[in-house]
């Protein structure tokens, strides 16, 4: 009576894909509810060690320990917001200077186009006015969308501390709920999955925070050395935007180039900003990320980019930020369920990360590793064609 229904491969794959599509659709239509909950879940994992420290070392009651951890969390972000607000207000006061410096570079570009492409300034102005008319309507829509998004963000920022407090408060209650969902003999597997999810997400978030501090510090020092006026503000913004994989650093670079025009219209400052941004990114991608941000669950770059694109299409910037933690959770689950292990392997990154050259570890980019050769073996014997075999085959065909 308790027989398990075994499905063929194509049926299991179809069911899995339908499940993922349904999950993505549900996430899309309910993102206003799910995104604050998921953000709170990540925050709760990050604050859990603080709660444990307050309970075990300072002997605080559970409710008080959770409350103190959440208050520290909120105060940190309030302090960061106040600091950035003061810096941004000073930056806005220099907007007229930025505008005049942009006009200087714009005039130089117009002269270059006029001399090399034989387009007069009047013709160039006509092209720009035509493009501006089209972009004006789009700009109004973007402003309206941005205001709505800003309102939603403020609401989410209010809900996240509340959700985080409740998740930490009812942590044991939720764990017992999950234990009641599975059979007793599967409790060890459930414990293993939950432990690995907590370790993976915690190491990932802590790594992101360390990366944020290092990127902000390096960018600030670099901009300060070349004479950029708002070096601290731009360094912090670059560190924060760098948390959005692949795209955030491009936005940060554009903002830094625009902000560099507050001091001088000299083109060398813009070149310096671009060089420092590229150098910091090279250090980040080749040193900081492998050493600091590397999670206990490795996701290969191909799956990461696809996940980030889907997350951005479904839920914007929040979806892009949540994509990698959700992929890490999915991989932990897939790796521990026999029927899903192949998908967990597909999401993983099993290529060697470094090789040693003269006692120096360098990035390893050779995908043809001898360990993975001849994994798929065929049982069929390759036929050998000779005169006798061809003659036998021809006589059989004649008969």
C-alpha positions as a printed NumPy array, in Angstrom:
array([[  0.   ,   0.   ,   0.   ],
       [  2.959,   2.345,   0.685],
       [  4.722,   1.789,  -2.612],
       [  6.67 ,   4.773,  -3.955],
       [  5.733,   5.797,  -7.469],
       [  8.861,   5.819,  -9.643],
       [  8.718,   8.161, -12.608],
       [ 10.959,   8.077, -15.704],
       [ 13.628,  10.747, -16.121],
       [ 11.643,  12.947, -18.522],
       [  8.637,  12.907, -16.164],
       [ 10.744,  13.877, -13.114],
       [ 12.435,  16.641, -15.106],
       [  9.062,  17.955, -16.266],
       [  7.668,  17.962, -12.732],
       [ 10.776,  19.774, -11.451],
       [ 10.626,  22.44 , -14.171],
       [  6.902,  22.971, -13.625],
       [  7.59 ,  23.353,  -9.901],
       [ 10.32 ,  25.954, -10.536],
       [  8.075,  27.877, -12.948],
       [  5.234,  27.818, -10.428],
       [  7.59 ,  28.971,  -7.648],
       [  8.874,  31.848,  -9.822],
       [  5.332,  32.915, -10.725],
       [  4.174,  32.802,  -7.105],
       [  7.247,  34.802,  -6.095],
       [  6.47 ,  37.382,  -8.808],
       [  2.829,  37.973,  -7.85 ],
       [  3.572,  38.031,  -4.11 ],
       [  6.984,  39.738,  -4.102],
       [  5.726,  42.64 ,  -1.959],
       [  5.108,  40.121,   0.824],
       [  7.919,  37.631,   0.217],
       [ 10.844,  40.035,  -0.274],
       [ 10.63 ,  41.587,   3.239],
       [ 10.227,  38.085,   4.696],
       [ 13.282,  36.752,   2.833],
       [ 15.337,  39.82 ,   3.757],
       [ 14.299,  39.289,   7.374],
       [ 15.247,  35.624,   7.138],
       [ 18.769,  36.575,   5.989],
       [ 18.988,  39.216,   8.733],
       [ 17.882,  36.673,  11.33 ],
       [ 20.608,  34.245,  10.239],
       [ 23.15 ,  37.068,  10.516],
       [ 21.958,  38.123,  13.986],
       [ 21.584,  34.594,  15.385],
       [ 25.213,  34.391,  16.67 ],
       [ 24.686,  37.696,  18.526],
       [ 21.544,  36.303,  20.159],
       [ 23.418,  33.14 ,  21.158],
       [ 26.26 ,  35.222,  22.628],
       [ 23.865,  37.348,  24.681],
       [ 22.093,  34.266,  25.997],
       [ 25.13 ,  32.083,  26.749],
       [ 27.7  ,  34.668,  27.882],
       [ 25.573,  37.461,  29.375],
       [ 22.673,  35.196,  30.461],
       [ 20.038,  37.43 ,  28.888],
       [ 16.492,  36.072,  28.551],
       [ 15.608,  34.976,  25.04 ],
       [ 13.219,  37.866,  24.359],
       [ 15.689,  40.468,  25.657],
       [ 18.584,  38.973,  23.642],
       [ 16.531,  39.069,  20.447],
       [ 15.426,  42.632,  21.145],
       [ 18.999,  43.857,  21.766],
       [ 20.284,  42.185,  18.585],
       [ 17.544,  43.756,  16.444],
       [ 18.089,  47.206,  18.038],
       [ 21.838,  47.007,  17.248],
       [ 20.932,  46.024,  13.686],
       [ 18.528,  48.974,  13.283],
       [ 20.878,  51.525,  14.887],
       [ 23.692,  50.522,  12.535],
       [ 21.592,  51.218,   9.448],
       [ 20.178,  54.448,  10.903],
       [ 23.72 ,  55.691,  11.543],
       [ 24.783,  54.776,   8.006],
       [ 21.709,  56.493,   6.551],
       [ 22.302,  59.7  ,   8.542],
       [ 25.963,  59.828,   7.511],
       [ 25.131,  59.342,   3.835],
       [ 22.353,  61.953,   4.06 ],
       [ 24.767,  64.644,   5.238],
       [ 27.289,  63.71 ,   2.559],
       [ 24.653,  63.68 ,  -0.194],
       [ 23.291,  67.085,   0.88 ],
       [ 26.785,  68.581,   0.464],
       [ 27.089,  66.844,  -2.889],
       [ 23.774,  68.339,  -4.115],
       [ 25.032,  71.834,  -3.274],
       [ 27.783,  71.339,  -5.868],
       [ 25.38 ,  70.345,  -8.628],
       [ 25.81 ,  73.661, -10.479],
       [ 29.565,  73.095, -10.595],
       [ 29.004,  69.561, -11.935],
       [ 26.696,  70.968, -14.611],
       [ 29.247,  73.57 , -15.752],
       [ 32.045,  70.986, -15.895],
       [ 29.837,  68.614, -17.891],
       [ 29.151,  71.452, -20.348],
       [ 32.896,  71.941, -20.787],
       [ 33.404,  68.256, -21.65 ],
       [ 30.298,  68.339, -23.832],
       [ 31.702,  71.269, -25.82 ],
       [ 34.985,  69.423, -26.291],
       [ 33.14 ,  66.347, -27.542],
       [ 31.107,  68.504, -29.944],
       [ 34.319,  69.991, -31.333],
       [ 35.812,  66.531, -31.81 ],
       [ 32.701,  65.311, -33.661],
       [ 32.624,  68.464, -35.799],
       [ 36.269,  68.077, -36.823],
       [ 36.242,  64.326, -37.461],
       [ 32.685,  63.532, -38.594],
       [ 31.822,  66.873, -40.274],
       [ 28.652,  67.43 , -38.245],
       [ 27.987,  71.029, -37.295],
       [ 26.989,  72.002, -33.762],
       [ 23.485,  72.834, -35.013],
       [ 23.022,  69.341, -36.488],
       [ 24.323,  67.746, -33.315],
       [ 21.889,  69.853, -31.271],
       [ 18.989,  68.717, -33.481],
       [ 19.887,  65.041, -32.892],
       [ 20.136,  65.636, -29.149],
       [ 16.814,  67.536, -29.005],
       [ 15.079,  64.709, -30.893],
       [ 16.469,  62.138, -28.487],
       [ 15.552,  64.343, -25.51 ],
       [ 11.91 ,  64.592, -26.626],
       [ 11.622,  60.812, -26.708],
       [ 13.374,  60.378, -23.388],
       [ 11.289,  63.072, -21.626],
       [  8.15 ,  60.944, -21.572],
       [ 10.134,  57.919, -20.494],
       [ 11.764,  60.05 , -17.814],
       [  8.355,  60.945, -16.344],
       [  7.433,  57.264, -16.189],
       [ 10.764,  56.408, -14.59 ],
       [ 10.318,  59.15 , -11.963],
       [  6.828,  57.892, -11.126],
       [  8.051,  54.317, -10.875],
       [ 10.996,  55.41 ,  -8.732],
       [  8.722,  57.267,  -6.291],
       [  6.476,  54.223,  -5.977],
       [  9.511,  52.006,  -5.499],
       [ 10.888,  54.406,  -2.859],
       [  7.584,  54.25 ,  -0.966],
       [  7.624,  50.449,  -1.098],
       [ 11.244,  50.446,   0.09 ],
       [ 10.377,  52.592,   3.111],
       [  7.546,  50.208,   3.961],
       [  9.877,  47.215,   3.63 ],
       [ 12.508,  48.882,   5.813],
       [  9.839,  49.233,   8.502],
       [  8.704,  45.624,   8.214],
       [ 12.145,  43.96 ,   8.072],
       [ 13.117,  44.663,  11.725],
       [  9.686,  43.483,  12.885],
       [  9.876,  40.27 ,  10.852],
       [ 13.487,  39.688,  11.946],
       [ 12.482,  40.029,  15.611],
       [  9.603,  37.574,  15.187],
       [ 11.676,  35.022,  13.235],
       [ 14.357,  35.005,  15.942],
       [ 11.73 ,  34.93 ,  18.688],
       [  9.818,  31.973,  17.217],
       [ 12.876,  30.158,  15.816],
       [ 12.308,  26.987,  17.865],
       [  8.61 ,  27.035,  17.017],
       [  9.366,  27.087,  13.284],
       [ 11.951,  24.295,  13.64 ],
       [  9.428,  22.076,  15.417],
       [  6.935,  22.803,  12.64 ],
       [  9.439,  21.573,  10.031],
       [ 10.174,  18.504,  12.159],
       [  6.468,  17.637,  12.229],
       [  6.296,  17.859,   8.431],
       [  8.776,  14.996,   7.879],
       [  9.   ,  11.493,   9.229],
       [ 11.104,  10.736,  12.305],
       [ 13.688,   8.774,  10.301],
       [ 14.269,  11.869,   8.12 ],
       [ 14.993,  14.196,  11.031],
       [ 18.773,  13.761,  10.71 ],
       [ 18.565,  14.705,   7.035],
       [ 16.414,  17.732,   7.908],
       [ 18.892,  18.787,  10.599],
       [ 21.773,  18.44 ,   8.128],
       [ 19.962,  20.56 ,   5.514],
       [ 19.033,  23.323,   7.984],
       [ 22.528,  23.423,   9.479],
       [ 24.208,  23.68 ,   6.094],
       [ 21.76 ,  26.373,   4.952],
       [ 22.513,  28.419,   8.074],
       [ 26.285,  28.011,   7.698],
       [ 26.229,  28.783,   3.958],
       [ 24.029,  31.862,   4.231],
       [ 25.811,  33.157,   7.328],
       [ 29.252,  32.822,   5.716],
       [ 27.95 ,  34.463,   2.541],
       [ 26.438,  37.472,   4.348],
       [ 29.455,  37.959,   6.633],
       [ 31.684,  37.728,   3.555],
       [ 29.593,  40.389,   1.813],
       [ 29.933,  42.717,   4.802],
       [ 33.718,  42.25 ,   4.876],
       [ 33.818,  42.802,   1.108],
       [ 31.747,  45.986,   1.494],
       [ 34.198,  47.373,   4.069],
       [ 37.289,  46.471,   2.015],
       [ 35.912,  47.801,  -1.288],
       [ 34.759,  51.017,   0.396],
       [ 38.161,  51.504,   2.055],
       [ 40.198,  50.833,  -1.116],
       [ 37.976,  53.037,  -3.279],
       [ 38.025,  55.857,  -0.723],
       [ 41.824,  55.784,  -0.45 ],
       [ 42.22 ,  55.654,  -4.238],
       [ 39.844,  58.561,  -4.855],
       [ 41.468,  60.561,  -2.061],
       [ 44.912,  60.109,  -3.624],
       [ 43.813,  61.44 ,  -7.031],
       [ 41.952,  64.384,  -5.482],
       [ 38.274,  63.445,  -5.825],
       [ 36.264,  65.74 ,  -3.539],
       [ 33.688,  63.31 ,  -2.102],
       [ 36.023,  60.322,  -1.764],
       [ 34.393,  58.899,   1.394],
       [ 30.842,  59.171,   0.037],
       [ 31.766,  57.624,  -3.305],
       [ 33.766,  54.873,  -1.608],
       [ 30.824,  53.849,   0.58 ],
       [ 28.366,  54.029,  -2.336],
       [ 30.722,  51.872,  -4.437],
       [ 30.944,  49.297,  -1.632],
       [ 27.168,  49.188,  -1.219],
       [ 26.406,  48.972,  -4.953],
       [ 29.074,  46.283,  -5.327],
       [ 26.747,  43.999,  -3.33 ],
       [ 24.593,  43.814,  -6.483],
       [ 26.584,  41.321,  -8.564],
       [ 27.911,  42.299, -12.008],
       [ 25.713,  45.402, -12.374],
       [ 26.243,  47.439,  -9.213],
       [ 29.88 ,  48.242,  -9.964],
       [ 28.921,  49.714, -13.366],
       [ 26.384,  52.05 , -11.736],
       [ 28.931,  52.985,  -9.061],
       [ 31.505,  53.786, -11.755],
       [ 29.131,  56.139, -13.583],
       [ 28.204,  57.912, -10.324],
       [ 31.873,  58.288,  -9.415],
       [ 32.703,  59.797, -12.826],
       [ 29.856,  62.324, -12.503],
       [ 30.792,  63.184,  -8.913],
       [ 34.438,  63.674,  -9.83 ],
       [ 33.365,  66.747, -11.825],
       [ 32.583,  68.648,  -8.596],
       [ 36.233,  69.594,  -8.193],
       [ 37.68 ,  70.198, -11.638],
       [ 36.839,  69.647, -15.311],
       [ 40.255,  68.054, -15.823],
       [ 39.936,  64.866, -17.882],
       [ 42.746,  63.186, -15.947],
       [ 40.466,  62.922, -12.871],
       [ 37.903,  60.937, -14.89 ],
       [ 40.653,  58.655, -16.22 ],
       [ 41.924,  58.192, -12.667],
       [ 38.436,  57.269, -11.415],
       [ 38.08 ,  54.669, -14.188],
       [ 41.54 ,  53.189, -13.489],
       [ 40.914,  52.95 ,  -9.73 ],
       [ 37.487,  51.341, -10.269],
       [ 39.011,  48.721, -12.586],
       [ 41.937,  48.005, -10.222],
       [ 39.601,  47.641,  -7.224],
       [ 37.38 ,  45.279,  -9.205],
       [ 40.363,  43.136, -10.223],
       [ 41.446,  42.892,  -6.577],
       [ 37.872,  42.128,  -5.54 ],
       [ 37.267,  39.394,  -8.124],
       [ 40.658,  37.676,  -7.815],
       [ 41.525,  38.073,  -4.129],
       [ 38.658,  39.259,  -1.911],
       [ 35.845,  37.134,  -3.355],
       [ 37.783,  33.809,  -3.393],
       [ 39.211,  34.356,   0.107],
       [ 36.398,  36.168,   1.927],
       [ 33.056,  35.862,   0.144],
       [ 33.418,  32.239,  -0.927],
       [ 30.431,  30.525,   0.615],
       [ 30.286,  27.   ,   1.923],
       [ 28.12 ,  26.33 ,  -1.152],
       [ 29.807,  27.061,  -4.484],
       [ 27.566,  28.202,  -7.349],
       [ 29.131,  28.351, -10.8  ],
       [ 29.183,  31.65 , -12.686],
       [ 26.788,  30.498, -15.437],
       [ 23.996,  29.603, -12.993],
       [ 24.747,  32.724, -10.913],
       [ 24.303,  35.083, -13.869],
       [ 21.082,  33.365, -14.97 ],
       [ 19.748,  33.513, -11.409],
       [ 20.613,  37.215, -11.083],
       [ 18.937,  38.034, -14.414],
       [ 15.785,  36.123, -13.427],
       [ 15.806,  37.731,  -9.98 ],
       [ 16.128,  41.189, -11.526],
       [ 13.31 ,  40.493, -13.998],
       [ 11.027,  39.193, -11.246],
       [ 11.746,  41.551,  -8.358],
       [ 14.207,  44.241,  -9.452],
       [ 17.242,  45.07 ,  -7.325],
       [ 15.918,  43.103,  -4.341],
       [ 15.535,  40.028,  -6.532],
       [ 19.101,  40.401,  -7.815],
       [ 20.422,  40.608,  -4.259],
       [ 18.376,  37.598,  -3.099],
       [ 19.232,  35.445,  -6.142],
       [ 22.524,  33.996,  -4.87 ],
       [ 21.293,  33.16 ,  -1.324],
       [ 18.234,  31.433,  -2.794],
       [ 20.426,  29.489,  -5.231],
       [ 22.647,  28.452,  -2.317],
       [ 19.609,  27.197,  -0.379],
       [ 18.37 ,  25.283,  -3.422],
       [ 21.78 ,  23.663,  -3.918],
       [ 21.974,  22.559,  -0.274],
       [ 18.573,  20.881,  -0.639],
       [ 19.356,  19.345,  -4.043],
       [ 22.676,  17.891,  -2.843],
       [ 20.955,  15.953,  -0.054],
       [ 18.007,  14.484,  -1.975],
       [ 18.963,  11.536,  -4.156],
       [ 16.581,  12.329,  -6.996],
       [ 17.855,  15.94 ,  -7.189],
       [ 21.614,  15.421,  -6.78 ],
       [ 22.235,  15.816, -10.513],
       [ 20.692,  19.306, -10.419],
       [ 22.789,  20.171,  -7.376],
       [ 25.898,  19.128,  -9.276],
       [ 24.807,  21.227, -12.271],
       [ 24.549,  24.313, -10.039],
       [ 27.909,  23.657,  -8.364],
       [ 31.398,  24.78 ,  -9.29 ],
       [ 33.804,  21.83 ,  -9.215],
       [ 36.61 ,  23.328, -11.261],
       [ 39.972,  23.801,  -9.51 ],
       [ 40.227,  27.377,  -8.283],
       [ 44.026,  27.784,  -8.121],
       [ 47.269,  26.17 ,  -9.152],
       [ 50.734,  26.588,  -7.669],
       [ 53.511,  28.168,  -9.691],
       [ 56.856,  28.703,  -7.927],
       [ 55.087,  28.477,  -4.535],
       [ 52.583,  31.139,  -5.65 ],
       [ 48.879,  30.288,  -5.93 ],
       [ 47.329,  31.676,  -9.082],
       [ 43.783,  31.461, -10.543],
       [ 43.194,  28.263, -12.512],
       [ 41.326,  28.756, -15.806],
       [ 41.931,  25.344, -17.438],
       [ 38.607,  23.491, -17.529],
       [ 40.113,  20.332, -19.029],
       [ 41.234,  18.776, -15.764],
       [ 42.499,  15.196, -15.917],
       [ 40.281,  14.261, -12.966],
       [ 37.132,  14.691, -15.041],
       [ 38.293,  12.935, -18.219],
       [ 36.613,   9.738, -19.332],
       [ 33.742,  10.089, -16.824],
       [ 31.152,   8.944, -19.366],
       [ 32.067,   5.497, -20.651],
       [ 30.256,   3.696, -23.421],
       [ 29.572,  -0.029, -23.271],
       [ 29.123,  -0.461, -27.014],
       [ 32.141,  -1.892, -28.894],
       [ 33.288,   0.15 , -31.865],
       [ 33.041,  -2.038, -35.03 ],
       [ 36.225,  -2.703, -36.998],
       [ 35.628,  -2.748, -40.75 ],
       [ 37.807,  -5.14 , -42.777],
       [ 37.476,  -6.871, -46.149],
       [ 35.882,  -9.977, -44.583],
       [ 33.279,  -8.047, -42.63 ],
       [ 32.286,  -5.945, -45.607],
       [ 32.032,  -9.05 , -47.801],
       [ 29.837, -10.833, -45.244],
       [ 27.577,  -7.84 , -44.949],
       [ 27.246,  -7.601, -48.771],
       [ 26.401, -11.324, -49.139],
       [ 23.754, -11.005, -46.39 ],
       [ 22.275,  -8.071, -48.221],
       [ 22.123, -10.056, -51.495],
       [ 20.377, -12.987, -49.758]])
